[in-house]
Amino acid sequence: MLVILIRAVILYAFVIFAVRLMGKRQIGELQPSELVITILVSNIATLPIEDSSIPMIMGLLPITALVCLDVIMSGATLKFRKLRSIISGSPKIIIRDGVIDQQQMKVLRFSIDDLMESLHEYNIFDINEVQFAVVETTGKISVYQKQEFRPVTNGDAGVSGENADPPSIIINDGVLIEDALPTVNRGRGWVEHILKERGLSLDEVFLFTAEKNGNYTVIERSK
Amino acid sequence: MQRVWVCTVIMVLLAGASVFGAWLVDSSCERLSDGINEAKSLYDEGEISAAVERMDALYDEWDMDLKIMSCLAGKDRLSGLNASIARVKPFMETENDELDAEILSVLYQLDLLRREEKPYYWNIL
């Protein structure tokens, strides 16, 4: 039993390392090849955990090989466009100027329900509002609305404003995040000064956020 | 792109380690086969105590090899082989009739283990 426990811990750490090696792209939307790798890795990892007669290297080796192959392949697809379209496919247009390309829908085996469901996610309930809809290589549908149905932006309304970075977290649960101070052009002294003014110690602060323009928010830890 | 290079290096290392692993199993099996054949020759020449001594030395070698091979080959196959090897020495000591069959069984299992580590088409498919 102890052997299985140790194996599980090692494989857990190893699979996390493997997923990190694959990169952040894999965690979001999966390309077909990435989906295959993810399923295979999860399956292979369970074998040496369940069966102690299988050497652990039999699990570690294929996982490493698959992940490395995937990274090498994704590197190659960056260089070779043709390879990218072979491995990941290419985006397909299914609505153009409000007209559904039924032939393409058939090829993609997309039902009208699938399409409508995806449009609903964009708050679109009428096909006529769509200028352009594309099925991405991940299977997700991206929609571009017709001009008259697009929401009004600040730019459309002529509202001007300064672009500013969002507030940075300076103190997180009593811990001062030194790396965040340069992002708001401040130093440790500024934080200490504010805390002194409010009669707070570092430990008493639950959250402290600040902006470049000097605005800040302090939330005390509840007692 | 750095990640791609790291993965390429890892793949090369894996290929190297796999070839080295296959070589390790192959050489261990060959050494053991030679040792058993040697002990068998001594036994056939009537030098039973020398044959038993040779088997003792072989058990020590096998003990080391088994630890390494446990990381590379399935434990089911190794435990079968281990049981067969363990029977050889007592059979020699008691001049048992089944000695020849047991030695053949060990040699066959060793050969199978060697072949399974090599990338033959029937192994891959």
GROMACS .gro file of C-alpha atoms in nm:
model
  348
    1MET     CA    1   0.000   0.000   0.000
    2LEU     CA    2   0.283   0.236   0.086
    3VAL     CA    3   0.436   0.169  -0.256
    4ILE     CA    4   0.110   0.267  -0.428
    5LEU     CA    5   0.086   0.583  -0.217
    6ILE     CA    6   0.443   0.685  -0.304
    7ARG     CA    7   0.378   0.607  -0.671
    8ALA     CA    8   0.061   0.818  -0.667
    9VAL     CA    9   0.250   1.114  -0.516
   10ILE     CA   10   0.533   1.084  -0.770
   11LEU     CA   11   0.295   1.051  -1.065
   12TYR     CA   12   0.084   1.344  -0.940
   13ALA     CA   13   0.393   1.564  -0.928
   14PHE     CA   14   0.504   1.431  -1.263
   15VAL     CA   15   0.172   1.491  -1.440
   16ILE     CA   16   0.167   1.847  -1.304
   17PHE     CA   17   0.519   1.894  -1.441
   18ALA     CA   18   0.406   1.748  -1.774
   19VAL     CA   19   0.106   1.983  -1.797
   20ARG     CA   20   0.330   2.279  -1.708
   21LEU     CA   21   0.572   2.169  -1.979
   22MET     CA   22   0.286   2.166  -2.231
   23GLY     CA   23   0.229   2.531  -2.146
   24LYS     CA   24  -0.065   2.754  -2.062
   25ARG     CA   25  -0.223   2.710  -2.404
   26GLN     CA   26  -0.326   2.357  -2.311
   27ILE     CA   27  -0.516   2.461  -2.001
   28GLY     CA   28  -0.755   2.685  -2.195
   29GLU     CA   29  -0.898   2.567  -2.523
   30LEU     CA   30  -0.773   2.236  -2.650
   31GLN     CA   31  -0.667   2.172  -3.006
   32PRO     CA   32  -0.748   1.819  -3.133
   33SER     CA   33  -0.391   1.697  -3.079
   34GLU     CA   34  -0.383   1.848  -2.729
   35LEU     CA   35  -0.710   1.681  -2.639
   36VAL     CA   36  -0.565   1.346  -2.746
   37ILE     CA   37  -0.253   1.405  -2.535
   38THR     CA   38  -0.458   1.506  -2.231
   39ILE     CA   39  -0.675   1.193  -2.251
   40LEU     CA   40  -0.374   0.967  -2.307
   41VAL     CA   41  -0.170   1.120  -2.025
   42SER     CA   42  -0.453   1.083  -1.775
   43ASN     CA   43  -0.504   0.721  -1.877
   44ILE     CA   44  -0.138   0.623  -1.878
   45ALA     CA   45  -0.076   0.785  -1.540
   46THR     CA   46  -0.335   0.564  -1.371
   47LEU     CA   47  -0.184   0.234  -1.491
   48PRO     CA   48   0.133   0.226  -1.275
   49ILE     CA   49  -0.066   0.361  -0.979
   50GLU     CA   50  -0.325   0.084  -0.997
   51ASP     CA   51  -0.091  -0.200  -1.082
   52SER     CA   52   0.229  -0.216  -0.880
   53SER     CA   53   0.363  -0.493  -1.104
   54ILE     CA   54   0.407  -0.236  -1.381
   55PRO     CA   55   0.736  -0.048  -1.340
   56MET     CA   56   0.675   0.322  -1.287
   57ILE     CA   57   0.908   0.405  -1.572
   58MET     CA   58   0.644   0.247  -1.802
   59GLY     CA   59   0.417   0.534  -1.703
   60LEU     CA   60   0.671   0.814  -1.682
   61LEU     CA   61   0.837   0.740  -2.015
   62PRO     CA   62   0.528   0.750  -2.240
   63ILE     CA   63   0.390   1.057  -2.061
   64THR     CA   64   0.718   1.244  -2.111
   65ALA     CA   65   0.743   1.128  -2.471
   66LEU     CA   66   0.385   1.230  -2.552
   67VAL     CA   67   0.418   1.572  -2.391
   68CYS     CA   68   0.753   1.638  -2.558
   69LEU     CA   69   0.615   1.528  -2.895
   70ASP     CA   70   0.320   1.760  -2.849
   71VAL     CA   71   0.544   2.057  -2.766
   72ILE     CA   72   0.779   1.977  -3.056
   73MET     CA   73   0.480   1.941  -3.288
   74SER     CA   74   0.328   2.270  -3.175
   75GLY     CA   75   0.670   2.433  -3.233
   76ALA     CA   76   0.680   2.283  -3.582
   77THR     CA   77   0.326   2.400  -3.660
   78LEU     CA   78   0.435   2.757  -3.581
   79LYS     CA   79   0.693   2.731  -3.856
   80PHE     CA   80   0.496   2.529  -4.109
   81ARG     CA   81   0.148   2.654  -4.185
   82LYS     CA   82   0.058   2.346  -4.387
   83LEU     CA   83   0.142   2.118  -4.093
   84ARG     CA   84  -0.074   2.336  -3.869
   85SER     CA   85  -0.377   2.291  -4.092
   86ILE     CA   86  -0.316   1.914  -4.111
   87ILE     CA   87  -0.290   1.875  -3.733
   88SER     CA   88  -0.531   2.138  -3.605
   89GLY     CA   89  -0.755   2.191  -3.909
   90SER     CA   90  -0.857   2.538  -4.017
   91PRO     CA   91  -1.135   2.775  -3.909
   92LYS     CA   92  -1.457   2.741  -4.113
   93ILE     CA   93  -1.708   3.014  -4.185
   94ILE     CA   94  -2.065   2.896  -4.120
   95ILE     CA   95  -2.255   3.226  -4.134
   96ARG     CA   96  -2.179   3.502  -4.380
   97ASP     CA   97  -2.393   3.815  -4.390
   98GLY     CA   98  -2.672   3.645  -4.198
   99VAL     CA   99  -2.682   3.343  -4.430
  100ILE     CA  100  -2.600   2.998  -4.292
  101ASP     CA  101  -2.363   2.788  -4.502
  102GLN     CA  102  -2.559   2.465  -4.477
  103GLN     CA  103  -2.303   2.268  -4.676
  104GLN     CA  104  -2.031   2.364  -4.427
  105MET     CA  105  -2.260   2.278  -4.135
  106LYS     CA  106  -2.304   1.930  -4.283
  107VAL     CA  107  -1.929   1.889  -4.328
  108LEU     CA  108  -1.870   1.995  -3.967
  109ARG     CA  109  -2.163   1.784  -3.845
  110PHE     CA  110  -2.301   2.089  -3.666
  111SER     CA  111  -2.671   2.087  -3.592
  112ILE     CA  112  -2.880   2.402  -3.596
  113ASP     CA  113  -2.921   2.354  -3.220
  114ASP     CA  114  -2.543   2.363  -3.171
  115LEU     CA  115  -2.525   2.681  -3.374
  116MET     CA  116  -2.812   2.853  -3.195
  117GLU     CA  117  -2.670   2.753  -2.857
  118SER     CA  118  -2.340   2.915  -2.946
  119LEU     CA  119  -2.514   3.231  -3.069
  120HIS     CA  120  -2.713   3.251  -2.748
  121GLU     CA  121  -2.385   3.270  -2.557
  122TYR     CA  122  -2.326   3.597  -2.740
  123ASN     CA  123  -2.682   3.710  -2.658
  124ILE     CA  124  -2.783   3.671  -3.020
  125PHE     CA  125  -3.122   3.516  -3.086
  126ASP     CA  126  -3.167   3.621  -3.448
  127ILE     CA  127  -2.942   3.488  -3.724
  128ASN     CA  128  -2.995   3.811  -3.917
  129GLU     CA  129  -2.787   3.997  -3.655
  130VAL     CA  130  -2.478   3.795  -3.751
  131GLN     CA  131  -2.237   3.933  -4.007
  132PHE     CA  132  -1.989   3.653  -3.973
  133ALA     CA  133  -1.962   3.334  -3.766
  134VAL     CA  134  -1.656   3.113  -3.767
  135VAL     CA  135  -1.602   2.767  -3.619
  136GLU     CA  136  -1.253   2.782  -3.475
  137THR     CA  137  -1.013   2.486  -3.475
  138THR     CA  138  -1.100   2.427  -3.109
  139GLY     CA  139  -1.468   2.384  -3.205
  140LYS     CA  140  -1.568   2.716  -3.050
  141ILE     CA  141  -1.784   2.950  -3.257
  142SER     CA  142  -1.672   3.311  -3.284
  143VAL     CA  143  -1.935   3.563  -3.388
  144TYR     CA  144  -1.901   3.907  -3.546
  145GLN     CA  145  -2.225   4.105  -3.532
  146LYS     CA  146  -2.361   4.335  -3.799
  147GLN     CA  147  -2.277   4.701  -3.740
  148GLU     CA  148  -2.633   4.803  -3.645
  149PHE     CA  149  -2.657   4.537  -3.373
  150ARG     CA  150  -2.319   4.591  -3.210
  151PRO     CA  151  -2.325   4.754  -2.864
  152VAL     CA  152  -2.227   5.118  -2.851
  153THR     CA  153  -1.875   5.172  -2.725
  154ASN     CA  154  -1.719   5.477  -2.557
  155GLY     CA  155  -1.549   5.546  -2.888
  156ASP     CA  156  -1.885   5.548  -3.072
  157ALA     CA  157  -2.033   5.782  -2.813
  158GLY     CA  158  -1.729   6.012  -2.823
  159VAL     CA  159  -1.654   5.957  -2.456
  160SER     CA  160  -1.282   5.998  -2.401
  161GLY     CA  161  -1.091   5.873  -2.102
  162GLU     CA  162  -0.742   5.789  -1.995
  163ASN     CA  163  -0.625   5.433  -2.034
  164ALA     CA  164  -0.512   5.302  -1.698
  165ASP     CA  165  -0.390   4.972  -1.560
  166PRO     CA  166  -0.620   4.792  -1.318
  167PRO     CA  167  -0.538   4.814  -0.945
  168SER     CA  168  -0.251   4.595  -0.825
  169ILE     CA  169  -0.266   4.385  -0.509
  170ILE     CA  170  -0.006   4.526  -0.270
  171ILE     CA  171  -0.096   4.338   0.051
  172ASN     CA  172  -0.257   3.998   0.024
  173ASP     CA  173  -0.382   3.853   0.352
  174GLY     CA  174  -0.118   4.030   0.561
  175VAL     CA  175   0.167   3.965   0.318
  176LEU     CA  176   0.330   4.259   0.141
  177ILE     CA  177   0.391   4.178  -0.225
  178GLU     CA  178   0.714   4.365  -0.295
  179ASP     CA  179   0.707   4.282  -0.668
  180ALA     CA  180   0.378   4.470  -0.709
  181LEU     CA  181   0.513   4.803  -0.574
  182PRO     CA  182   0.704   4.904  -0.891
  183THR     CA  183   0.388   4.846  -1.100
  184VAL     CA  184   0.221   5.136  -0.917
  185ASN     CA  185   0.543   5.343  -0.901
  186ARG     CA  186   0.553   5.331  -0.519
  187GLY     CA  187   0.788   5.205  -0.253
  188ARG     CA  188   0.756   5.021   0.073
  189GLY     CA  189   0.769   5.352   0.263
  190TRP     CA  190   0.445   5.468   0.098
  191VAL     CA  191   0.262   5.155   0.213
  192GLU     CA  192   0.403   5.185   0.566
  193HIS     CA  193   0.299   5.551   0.576
  194ILE     CA  194  -0.062   5.468   0.479
  195LEU     CA  195  -0.082   5.185   0.730
  196LYS     CA  196   0.061   5.412   1.004
  197GLU     CA  197  -0.197   5.680   0.921
  198ARG     CA  198  -0.475   5.425   0.962
  199GLY     CA  199  -0.317   5.273   1.271
  200LEU     CA  200  -0.285   4.931   1.113
  201SER     CA  201  -0.009   4.674   1.115
  202LEU     CA  202   0.066   4.455   0.813
  203ASP     CA  203  -0.103   4.154   0.977
  204GLU     CA  204  -0.428   4.348   1.022
  205VAL     CA  205  -0.467   4.413   0.649
  206PHE     CA  206  -0.672   4.163   0.452
  207LEU     CA  207  -0.639   4.335   0.114
  208PHE     CA  208  -0.460   4.646  -0.007
  209THR     CA  209  -0.486   4.746  -0.370
  210ALA     CA  210  -0.334   5.051  -0.536
  211GLU     CA  211  -0.329   5.229  -0.871
  212LYS     CA  212  -0.060   5.431  -1.044
  213ASN     CA  213  -0.247   5.757  -0.979
  214GLY     CA  214  -0.220   5.701  -0.603
  215ASN     CA  215  -0.575   5.573  -0.543
  216TYR     CA  216  -0.582   5.285  -0.304
  217THR     CA  217  -0.822   5.059  -0.116
  218VAL     CA  218  -0.755   4.902   0.221
  219ILE     CA  219  -0.971   4.624   0.361
  220GLU     CA  220  -0.904   4.535   0.723
  221ARG     CA  221  -0.900   4.176   0.840
  222SER     CA  222  -1.221   4.092   1.025
  223LYS     CA  223  -1.167   3.999   1.390
  224MET     CA  224   1.076   2.824  -2.867
  225GLN     CA  225   1.295   2.744  -2.566
  226ARG     CA  226   1.032   2.493  -2.453
  227VAL     CA  227   1.055   2.318  -2.790
  228TRP     CA  228   1.432   2.283  -2.752
  229VAL     CA  229   1.396   2.152  -2.396
  230CYS     CA  230   1.147   1.892  -2.521
  231THR     CA  231   1.374   1.798  -2.810
  232VAL     CA  232   1.660   1.741  -2.565
  233ILE     CA  233   1.432   1.537  -2.336
  234MET     CA  234   1.320   1.324  -2.633
  235VAL     CA  235   1.682   1.258  -2.730
  236LEU     CA  236   1.759   1.166  -2.367
  237LEU     CA  237   1.457   0.936  -2.356
  238ALA     CA  238   1.565   0.764  -2.676
  239GLY     CA  239   1.914   0.722  -2.531
  240ALA     CA  240   1.779   0.592  -2.199
  241SER     CA  241   1.550   0.347  -2.382
  242VAL     CA  242   1.838   0.208  -2.589
  243PHE     CA  243   2.053   0.189  -2.274
  244GLY     CA  244   1.772   0.010  -2.088
  245ALA     CA  245   1.737  -0.245  -2.367
  246TRP     CA  246   2.113  -0.298  -2.366
  247LEU     CA  247   2.113  -0.338  -1.988
  248VAL     CA  248   1.844  -0.607  -1.998
  249ASP     CA  249   2.014  -0.775  -2.291
  250SER     CA  250   2.355  -0.787  -2.126
  251SER     CA  251   2.212  -0.903  -1.791
  252CYS     CA  252   2.019  -1.183  -1.961
  253GLU     CA  253   2.322  -1.285  -2.166
  254ARG     CA  254   2.546  -1.292  -1.859
  255LEU     CA  255   2.295  -1.503  -1.672
  256SER     CA  256   2.248  -1.742  -1.966
  257ASP     CA  257   2.624  -1.786  -1.996
  258GLY     CA  258   2.653  -1.846  -1.620
  259ILE     CA  259   2.378  -2.107  -1.621
  260ASN     CA  260   2.528  -2.283  -1.924
  261GLU     CA  261   2.864  -2.281  -1.748
  262ALA     CA  262   2.715  -2.431  -1.432
  263LYS     CA  263   2.531  -2.690  -1.642
  264SER     CA  264   2.857  -2.790  -1.817
  265LEU     CA  265   3.027  -2.834  -1.479
  266TYR     CA  266   2.732  -3.041  -1.360
  267ASP     CA  267   2.742  -3.258  -1.674
  268GLU     CA  268   3.115  -3.317  -1.616
  269GLY     CA  269   3.033  -3.447  -1.270
  270GLU     CA  270   3.173  -3.146  -1.081
  271ILE     CA  271   2.858  -3.089  -0.882
  272SER     CA  272   3.013  -2.884  -0.601
  273ALA     CA  273   3.179  -2.654  -0.857
  274ALA     CA  274   2.846  -2.620  -1.038
  275VAL     CA  275   2.669  -2.533  -0.711
  276GLU     CA  276   2.943  -2.278  -0.632
  277ARG     CA  277   2.894  -2.124  -0.974
  278MET     CA  278   2.521  -2.105  -0.909
  279ASP     CA  279   2.587  -1.929  -0.577
  280ALA     CA  280   2.792  -1.664  -0.756
  281LEU     CA  281   2.519  -1.640  -1.018
  282TYR     CA  282   2.253  -1.580  -0.751
  283ASP     CA  283   2.450  -1.280  -0.623
  284GLU     CA  284   2.475  -1.140  -0.975
  285TRP     CA  285   2.108  -1.207  -1.041
  286ASP     CA  286   2.012  -1.030  -0.717
  287MET     CA  287   2.180  -0.711  -0.845
  288ASP     CA  288   2.040  -0.750  -1.196
  289LEU     CA  289   1.690  -0.812  -1.066
  290LYS     CA  290   1.683  -0.473  -0.892
  291ILE     CA  291   1.777  -0.296  -1.214
  292MET     CA  292   1.547  -0.505  -1.431
  293SER     CA  293   1.252  -0.445  -1.197
  294CYS     CA  294   1.259  -0.085  -1.317
  295LEU     CA  295   1.258  -0.186  -1.682
  296ALA     CA  296   1.049  -0.503  -1.720
  297GLY     CA  297   0.714  -0.626  -1.589
  298LYS     CA  298   0.735  -0.780  -1.242
  299ASP     CA  299   0.517  -1.079  -1.342
  300ARG     CA  300   0.773  -1.200  -1.593
  301LEU     CA  301   1.062  -1.137  -1.354
  302SER     CA  302   0.900  -1.322  -1.067
  303GLY     CA  303   0.847  -1.630  -1.291
  304LEU     CA  304   1.208  -1.617  -1.396
  305ASN     CA  305   1.321  -1.566  -1.038
  306ALA     CA  306   1.130  -1.874  -0.923
  307SER     CA  307   1.283  -2.086  -1.201
  308ILE     CA  308   1.637  -1.967  -1.123
  309ALA     CA  309   1.586  -2.037  -0.752
  310ARG     CA  310   1.504  -2.403  -0.830
  311VAL     CA  311   1.823  -2.471  -1.028
  312LYS     CA  312   2.066  -2.490  -0.735
  313PRO     CA  313   1.858  -2.729  -0.517
  314PHE     CA  314   1.800  -2.949  -0.823
  315MET     CA  315   2.177  -2.963  -0.881
  316GLU     CA  316   2.244  -3.048  -0.517
  317THR     CA  317   1.989  -3.330  -0.518
  318GLU     CA  318   2.075  -3.437  -0.875
  319ASN     CA  319   1.709  -3.404  -0.961
  320ASP     CA  320   1.583  -3.535  -1.296
  321GLU     CA  321   1.398  -3.211  -1.361
  322LEU     CA  322   1.719  -3.007  -1.370
  323ASP     CA  323   1.745  -3.008  -1.750
  324ALA     CA  324   1.384  -2.899  -1.791
  325GLU     CA  325   1.427  -2.621  -1.533
  326ILE     CA  326   1.746  -2.494  -1.698
  327LEU     CA  327   1.573  -2.493  -2.035
  328SER     CA  328   1.285  -2.301  -1.883
  329VAL     CA  329   1.525  -2.038  -1.739
  330LEU     CA  330   1.711  -2.003  -2.069
  331TYR     CA  331   1.383  -1.970  -2.260
  332GLN     CA  332   1.250  -1.704  -2.021
  333LEU     CA  333   1.577  -1.510  -2.039
  334ASP     CA  334   1.565  -1.521  -2.418
  335LEU     CA  335   1.205  -1.402  -2.417
  336LEU     CA  336   1.291  -1.116  -2.181
  337ARG     CA  337   1.575  -1.007  -2.409
  338ARG     CA  338   1.362  -1.021  -2.721
  339GLU     CA  339   1.077  -0.829  -2.559
  340GLU     CA  340   1.303  -0.533  -2.494
  341LYS     CA  341   1.404  -0.507  -2.858
  342PRO     CA  342   1.194  -0.325  -3.115
  343TYR     CA  343   1.098  -0.612  -3.347
  344TYR     CA  344   0.787  -0.562  -3.558
  345TRP     CA  345   0.599  -0.834  -3.366
  346ASN     CA  346   0.692  -0.660  -3.045
  347ILE     CA  347   0.567  -0.322  -3.161
  348LEU     CA  348   0.246  -0.428  -3.336
   0.00000   0.00000   0.00000
